[in-house]
Amino acid sequence: MPCRAARRLSKALGRRGVFLLILGTGKTCYGLSFLLTPPSDHGLQLLTRFGDLRQWSWLWITCGIITFVSAFLRIGRDRFGFLAALAPPTVWAIAYTNAVVTDGYSRGGFVALWYLTSHIGVICWAATVPEYSVPPAPRPQRGKAA
C-alpha cells in the first residue's frame, strides 16, 4: 500500500516535483540542524557578523519550505522553488570564498566548490530538465458535432 501511494505521488509530481520535494525536505532538515545544534562557525565569519548561525538557519528552513511547496506547482510556476533552493548554498559559498580570501581558511575553498557543484550546479541543471513524465493538459476540441 505505501509503495502504491509513493508511485501515485511520484507520477503526480513528475521528475521536477520529486526533485523539489526531496531538495526542500533536505534544506529544511539542514536548517533545523543549525537551529537545534549549531556547529562551529569556521569559515562563516562573514555571516556571523550579521547574526549567529541559529538566525541564519532560518534562511535554510524558509527556502526549504518554499522549495517543498513548489514541488506541487505546475511546471513553469515551480521556478520559485528552484530559485529558493539556490539561495542558501549561494550565501554559504560566498561566505566560504570570503574566508579563503580574507582569513586564509584553505578548507573554505573546498567547501565553497562543493556548494557550487553539488548544490548550485545540480539545482541549475535540474531546473532545465524537461518534464516528460507528466502528459500535457488535454486541449478542448472545437467544432465536433456529436
C-alpha positions in Angstrom: 0.0 0.0 0.0 2.7 2.6 0.9 4.5 1.8 -2.4 1.3 2.4 -4.4 0.9 5.8 -2.7 4.5 6.7 -3.4 4.1 5.7 -7.1 0.9 7.8 -7.3 2.6 10.8 -5.7 5.7 10.4 -7.9 3.6 10.3 -11.0 1.5 13.3 -10.0 4.6 15.4 -9.2 6.7 14.4 -12.1 10.5 14.4 -12.1 10.9 18.1 -11.3 8.4 17.9 -8.5 10.0 14.9 -6.9 13.4 16.6 -7.1 12.0 19.8 -5.4 10.2 17.7 -2.8 13.5 15.9 -1.8 15.5 19.1 -2.0 13.1 21.0 0.1 13.0 18.4 2.7 16.8 18.2 2.9 17.2 22.0 3.1 14.6 22.3 5.8 16.3 19.5 7.8 19.7 21.1 7.3 18.4 24.4 8.6 16.9 22.7 11.6 20.3 21.2 12.4 21.7 24.7 12.5 18.8 25.8 14.7 18.9 23.0 17.2 22.6 22.2 17.4 24.6 24.9 15.6 28.1 23.8 14.6 31.3 25.9 14.9 31.4 28.9 12.6 34.7 28.2 11.0 34.7 29.9 7.6 31.3 31.5 8.2 32.5 34.7 9.9 31.1 36.8 7.1 27.6 35.5 8.1 28.2 35.7 11.8 28.9 39.4 11.6 25.2 39.9 10.9 23.8 37.2 13.1 24.5 33.9 14.7 24.1 30.5 12.9 20.7 30.0 14.6 19.4 33.1 12.9 21.0 32.0 9.6 19.3 28.6 9.9 16.0 30.3 9.1 17.4 31.0 5.6 17.7 27.3 5.0 14.4 26.5 6.7 12.4 29.1 4.8 13.9 28.3 1.5 13.4 24.6 2.1 9.7 25.1 2.8 9.3 27.2 -0.4 11.2 24.6 -2.4 9.0 21.8 -0.8 5.7 23.6 -1.6 6.9 24.4 -5.1 7.0 20.7 -5.8 3.2 20.7 -6.0 3.0 23.6 -8.5 2.8 23.3 -12.3 5.9 23.4 -14.4 6.8 27.0 -15.0 5.4 28.1 -11.7 7.9 25.8 -9.9 10.7 28.2 -10.8 10.4 29.9 -7.4 11.2 26.6 -5.8 14.4 26.4 -7.8 15.3 30.0 -7.0 14.7 29.4 -3.3 16.8 26.3 -3.4 19.7 28.3 -4.8 19.7 31.0 -2.1 21.2 29.2 0.9 24.1 27.4 -0.9 25.0 30.6 -2.7 25.2 32.5 0.5 27.3 29.8 2.1 29.6 29.5 -0.9 30.2 33.3 -0.8 30.9 33.1 2.9 33.4 30.3 2.5 35.1 32.0 -0.5 35.4 35.2 1.6 37.0 33.1 4.4 39.6 31.8 1.9 40.5 35.3 0.6 40.4 37.3 3.9 41.3 34.8 6.6 43.3 32.2 4.7 40.9 29.4 5.6 42.0 27.0 3.0 39.3 24.4 3.7 36.7 27.0 2.8 37.7 26.8 -0.8 36.9 23.2 -1.0 33.6 23.7 0.8 32.7 26.6 -1.5 33.5 24.4 -4.5 31.3 21.6 -3.0 28.4 24.1 -2.6 28.9 25.4 -6.2 29.0 22.0 -7.8 26.8 19.6 -5.8 24.2 22.2 -4.8 24.1 25.1 -7.2 25.2 23.2 -10.2 22.8 20.3 -9.7 19.9 22.7 -9.0 20.6 24.8 -12.1 20.8 21.6 -14.2 17.6 20.2 -12.7 15.8 23.4 -13.4 16.4 22.9 -17.1 15.4 19.3 -17.3 12.2 19.0 -19.3 9.3 17.1 -17.8 8.3 14.1 -19.9 6.5 12.1 -17.3 3.6 14.4 -16.9 1.4 14.4 -20.0 0.3 17.8 -21.5 -3.1 19.1 -20.4 -5.9 18.0 -22.8 -6.9 20.6 -25.4 -10.6 21.3 -25.8 -11.9 20.2 -29.1 -13.9 22.6 -31.1 -16.4 22.1 -33.9 -17.1 18.4 -33.3 -20.7 17.6 -33.6 -22.0 14.7 -31.6 
